[in-house]
Short mmCIF file of C-alpha atoms and ligand atoms in Angstrom, two decimals:
data_model
loop_
_atom_site.label_atom_id
_atom_site.label_comp_id
_atom_site.label_asym_id
_atom_site.label_seq_id
_atom_site.Cartn_x
_atom_site.Cartn_y
_atom_site.Cartn_z
CA MET A 1 -3.42 151.13 2.89
CA GLY A 2 -3.78 147.25 2.86
CA ARG A 3 -4.24 145.07 5.81
CA PRO A 4 -1.04 143.46 7.27
CA MET A 5 -0.63 139.88 6.15
CA LEU A 6 -1.71 137.07 8.65
CA ARG A 7 -0.23 133.87 7.85
CA ILE A 8 -1.06 131.24 10.49
CA VAL A 9 -0.41 127.55 10.74
CA PHE A 10 -2.67 125.10 12.82
CA LEU A 11 -0.84 122.16 14.00
CA GLY A 12 -1.93 119.19 16.01
CA PRO A 13 -3.41 115.80 16.12
CA PRO A 14 -6.54 114.70 14.04
CA GLY A 15 -9.68 115.34 15.78
CA ALA A 16 -8.11 118.40 17.88
CA GLY A 17 -10.58 120.97 16.23
CA LYS A 18 -8.16 122.62 13.83
CA GLY A 19 -10.70 122.66 11.14
CA THR A 20 -13.67 124.02 13.16
CA GLN A 21 -11.36 126.74 14.69
CA ALA A 22 -9.89 127.59 11.43
CA ALA A 23 -13.04 128.08 9.56
CA GLU A 24 -14.40 130.47 12.18
CA LEU A 25 -11.22 132.49 12.54
CA ALA A 26 -10.62 132.73 8.94
CA ARG A 27 -14.05 134.10 8.26
CA ASP A 28 -13.45 136.58 11.11
CA PHE A 29 -10.05 137.71 9.86
CA ARG A 30 -11.28 137.62 6.19
CA ILE A 31 -8.43 135.34 5.10
CA ALA A 32 -8.40 131.91 3.48
CA HIS A 33 -8.90 128.80 5.23
CA LEU A 34 -6.58 126.18 3.57
CA SER A 35 -7.20 122.64 4.58
CA THR A 36 -5.13 120.27 2.54
CA GLY A 37 -7.52 117.45 3.89
CA ASP A 38 -10.48 119.31 2.40
CA MET A 39 -8.62 120.00 -0.97
CA LEU A 40 -7.80 116.29 -1.22
CA ARG A 41 -11.24 115.29 -0.50
CA SER A 42 -12.45 117.54 -3.16
CA ALA A 43 -10.15 116.09 -5.62
CA VAL A 44 -11.09 112.49 -4.56
CA SER A 45 -14.89 113.35 -5.12
CA GLU A 46 -14.27 115.05 -8.42
CA ARG A 47 -12.02 112.01 -9.50
CA THR A 48 -9.12 114.20 -10.64
CA PRO A 49 -6.10 112.15 -11.44
CA LEU A 50 -4.46 113.53 -8.34
CA GLY A 51 -7.59 112.63 -6.31
CA GLN A 52 -7.63 109.03 -7.54
CA GLU A 53 -3.91 108.68 -6.53
CA ALA A 54 -4.54 110.04 -3.11
CA ASP A 55 -7.75 108.15 -2.38
CA ALA A 56 -6.31 105.04 -1.12
CA TYR A 57 -3.81 106.60 1.28
CA MET A 58 -6.44 108.78 2.60
CA ARG A 59 -8.94 105.78 3.16
CA ALA A 60 -6.10 104.04 5.07
CA GLY A 61 -5.51 107.02 7.34
CA LYS A 62 -1.97 107.35 5.80
CA LEU A 63 -0.31 110.41 4.59
CA VAL A 64 -0.60 111.21 0.89
CA PRO A 65 2.82 111.54 -0.71
CA ASP A 66 4.44 114.90 -0.16
CA ASP A 67 4.62 115.86 -3.89
CA LEU A 68 0.88 115.40 -4.47
CA VAL A 69 -0.03 117.53 -1.39
CA LEU A 70 2.41 120.11 -2.29
CA ARG A 71 1.00 120.37 -5.93
CA ILE A 72 -2.56 120.86 -4.55
CA LEU A 73 -1.47 123.42 -1.80
CA GLN A 74 0.83 125.44 -4.03
CA ALA A 75 -2.22 126.33 -6.44
CA ARG A 76 -4.30 127.41 -3.41
CA LEU A 77 -1.56 129.51 -1.71
CA GLY A 78 -1.32 131.84 -4.98
CA ALA A 79 -5.16 132.15 -5.24
CA PRO A 80 -6.84 135.74 -4.78
CA ASP A 81 -8.49 134.85 -1.54
CA ALA A 82 -5.29 134.23 0.12
CA ARG A 83 -3.89 137.60 -0.62
CA ASP A 84 -4.33 139.01 2.88
CA GLY A 85 -3.26 135.76 4.48
CA PHE A 86 -4.50 132.26 5.43
CA ILE A 87 -4.80 129.67 7.93
CA LEU A 88 -3.16 126.50 7.03
CA ASP A 89 -4.99 123.59 8.59
CA GLY A 90 -3.36 120.04 8.19
CA TYR A 91 0.06 121.09 6.61
CA PRO A 92 2.76 120.53 7.33
CA ARG A 93 2.45 116.97 8.54
CA ASN A 94 6.10 115.96 8.74
CA LEU A 95 9.50 117.56 8.65
CA ALA A 96 9.94 117.49 4.91
CA GLN A 97 6.74 119.59 4.41
CA ALA A 98 7.60 121.92 7.21
CA LYS A 99 10.90 122.64 5.21
CA GLU A 100 9.09 122.90 1.95
CA LEU A 101 6.52 125.35 3.52
CA GLU A 102 9.60 127.62 4.69
CA ARG A 103 10.63 127.78 0.97
CA LEU A 104 7.01 128.74 -0.12
CA THR A 105 5.96 131.43 2.43
CA PRO A 106 6.98 133.23 5.64
CA ILE A 107 4.76 132.34 8.51
CA ASP A 108 3.49 134.71 11.28
CA ARG A 109 2.19 132.33 13.84
CA VAL A 110 2.36 128.59 14.52
CA VAL A 111 -0.63 127.37 16.88
CA TRP A 112 -0.14 123.93 18.26
CA PHE A 113 -3.52 122.29 19.65
CA ASP A 114 -2.62 120.42 22.60
CA LEU A 115 -5.11 117.42 23.48
CA PRO A 116 -4.98 114.04 25.10
CA GLU A 117 -5.49 110.90 22.92
CA ASP A 118 -8.53 109.51 24.59
CA VAL A 119 -10.28 112.88 23.70
CA LEU A 120 -9.08 112.70 20.07
CA VAL A 121 -10.61 109.18 19.57
CA GLU A 122 -13.87 110.32 21.21
CA ARG A 123 -14.05 113.33 18.90
CA LEU A 124 -13.14 111.43 15.83
CA SER A 125 -15.61 108.85 16.32
CA GLN A 126 -18.31 111.32 16.95
CA ARG A 127 -17.55 113.57 14.00
CA ARG A 128 -19.89 113.95 11.09
CA VAL A 129 -19.41 116.45 8.18
CA CYS A 130 -21.33 118.22 5.59
CA PRO A 131 -19.97 116.98 2.16
CA LEU A 132 -20.91 120.30 0.52
CA CYS A 133 -19.90 122.96 2.87
CA HIS A 134 -17.39 121.04 5.00
CA THR A 135 -19.03 122.10 8.28
CA VAL A 136 -18.09 119.75 10.95
CA TYR A 137 -20.45 118.63 13.73
CA ASN A 138 -19.98 116.46 16.87
CA LEU A 139 -22.88 114.11 17.58
CA ALA A 140 -22.41 114.53 21.39
CA THR A 141 -21.42 118.15 21.86
CA HIS A 142 -22.48 120.01 18.55
CA PRO A 143 -25.28 117.98 16.89
CA PRO A 144 -27.05 119.36 13.87
CA LYS A 145 -30.55 120.95 14.51
CA VAL A 146 -32.20 118.47 12.22
CA GLU A 147 -30.61 114.86 12.78
CA GLY A 148 -28.42 113.88 10.05
CA HIS A 149 -28.71 117.06 8.15
CA CYS A 150 -26.40 120.18 7.77
CA ASP A 151 -27.71 123.29 9.48
CA LYS A 152 -26.34 125.49 6.60
CA ASP A 153 -27.62 123.69 3.41
CA GLY A 154 -29.49 120.71 4.51
CA ALA A 155 -27.24 118.22 2.90
CA GLU A 156 -27.04 114.83 4.38
CA LEU A 157 -24.03 114.58 6.74
CA ILE A 158 -21.55 111.83 6.40
CA GLN A 159 -19.01 110.04 8.51
CA ARG A 160 -15.61 110.35 6.83
CA SER A 161 -14.23 106.91 5.69
CA ASP A 162 -11.14 107.69 7.74
CA ASP A 163 -13.05 108.39 10.92
CA GLN A 164 -13.86 104.52 11.13
CA PRO A 165 -12.06 102.82 13.99
CA ALA A 166 -9.28 101.08 11.97
CA ALA A 167 -8.28 104.26 10.08
CA ILE A 168 -8.45 106.36 13.34
CA THR A 169 -5.85 103.92 14.85
CA THR A 170 -3.51 104.49 11.84
CA ARG A 171 -4.17 108.15 11.68
CA LEU A 172 -2.97 108.37 15.35
CA ARG A 173 0.03 106.21 14.81
CA VAL A 174 1.03 108.44 11.85
CA TYR A 175 0.60 111.47 13.72
CA ALA A 176 2.83 110.26 16.68
CA GLN A 177 5.48 109.14 14.30
CA LEU A 178 5.64 111.85 11.72
CA THR A 179 3.80 114.99 12.83
CA GLU A 180 4.31 115.23 16.61
CA PRO A 181 8.19 115.62 16.07
CA LEU A 182 7.32 118.93 14.46
CA LEU A 183 6.53 120.09 17.98
CA ALA A 184 10.30 120.20 18.88
CA TYR A 185 11.05 121.88 15.38
CA TYR A 186 8.59 124.76 15.86
CA ARG A 187 8.84 125.16 19.68
CA GLN A 188 12.21 126.83 19.36
CA LYS A 189 10.85 129.40 16.85
CA GLY A 190 9.45 132.80 18.28
CA ASN A 191 6.12 132.52 16.50
CA PHE A 192 5.05 129.31 18.18
CA ARG A 193 2.19 129.08 20.48
CA SER A 194 0.77 125.97 22.39
CA VAL A 195 -3.06 126.09 23.09
CA ASP A 196 -4.89 123.85 25.41
CA ALA A 197 -7.58 122.30 23.02
CA THR A 198 -9.76 120.47 25.63
CA GLY A 199 -13.39 121.98 26.22
CA THR A 200 -15.96 123.49 24.06
CA PRO A 201 -15.09 125.13 20.68
CA ALA A 202 -15.88 128.60 22.23
CA GLU A 203 -13.37 127.89 25.15
CA VAL A 204 -10.74 127.01 22.49
CA ALA A 205 -11.52 129.83 20.26
CA LYS A 206 -10.92 132.26 23.11
CA ARG A 207 -7.69 130.71 23.97
CA ILE A 208 -6.51 130.83 20.23
CA ARG A 209 -7.43 134.44 20.09
CA ALA A 210 -5.40 135.14 23.10
CA ALA A 211 -2.36 133.27 21.71
CA LEU A 212 -2.59 135.19 18.50
CA ALA A 213 -2.77 138.64 20.03
P1 AMP B 1 -7.36 115.90 7.53
O1 AMP B 1 -8.64 116.51 7.04
O2 AMP B 1 -6.34 117.18 7.77
O3 AMP B 1 -7.63 115.09 8.83
O4 AMP B 1 -6.60 115.12 6.37
C1 AMP B 1 -7.26 113.87 6.03
C2 AMP B 1 -6.44 113.00 5.17
O5 AMP B 1 -5.83 113.66 4.02
C3 AMP B 1 -5.20 112.58 5.98
O6 AMP B 1 -5.40 111.47 6.84
C4 AMP B 1 -4.06 112.29 4.88
O7 AMP B 1 -4.39 111.09 4.23
C5 AMP B 1 -4.47 113.39 3.83
N1 AMP B 1 -3.67 114.66 4.11
C6 AMP B 1 -4.24 115.93 4.50
N2 AMP B 1 -3.02 116.72 4.71
C7 AMP B 1 -2.05 116.08 4.37
C8 AMP B 1 -0.69 116.51 4.41
N3 AMP B 1 -0.09 117.84 4.52
N4 AMP B 1 0.24 115.44 3.91
C9 AMP B 1 -0.16 114.18 3.57
N5 AMP B 1 -1.40 113.76 3.56
C10 AMP B 1 -2.45 114.74 3.99
#
């Protein structure tokens, strides 16, 4: 008999730790980690037509137009690794996307990462990422073992262009205007869980597991 489907959405502000938590949990549950941000960044670095269109929006910290994101997401939702389920990280980001998602697939759990804004700014500015495997580091709380290099593959870590101060400000504004209203939308649904996303990754992981149980 197959495993029951587990289709999870992680919602919350940029810098809340969604990507870090999604990567670990997806590995554990053997389901796909579907990060629209990672998909778009890959398209940008591969210079696909879609990536070239998305690039300027991302650099500025703005949302990429819904139709582009939908196109890239749809392809991944149908991929074999998402057969037993997925954690959607970074989608939906506005009400139109939430409604689109409902048309695409049922969702079993929506987890909201709750975090105050000053902690977000601190986390975003300390963040470094591996361009190859997408592992996320924090220079203050989770630095790599060898300075500037990924623990897993040794690649040189980078700071995302949208983690620069000007783009951070835009992203938080876009979040407050477009994404935060989704809280009211999902809160009334039975599968909604809010999780305190302060503290260490291990502490947050424990709360998420409790919320999903
Ligand atoms: P993230 O890695 O989730 O912080 O996403 C990085 C950037 O990719 C965002 O600031 C947006 O420019 C773009 N992006 C990711 N997901 C979406 C989405 N669902 N809708 C629109 N733009 C997105």
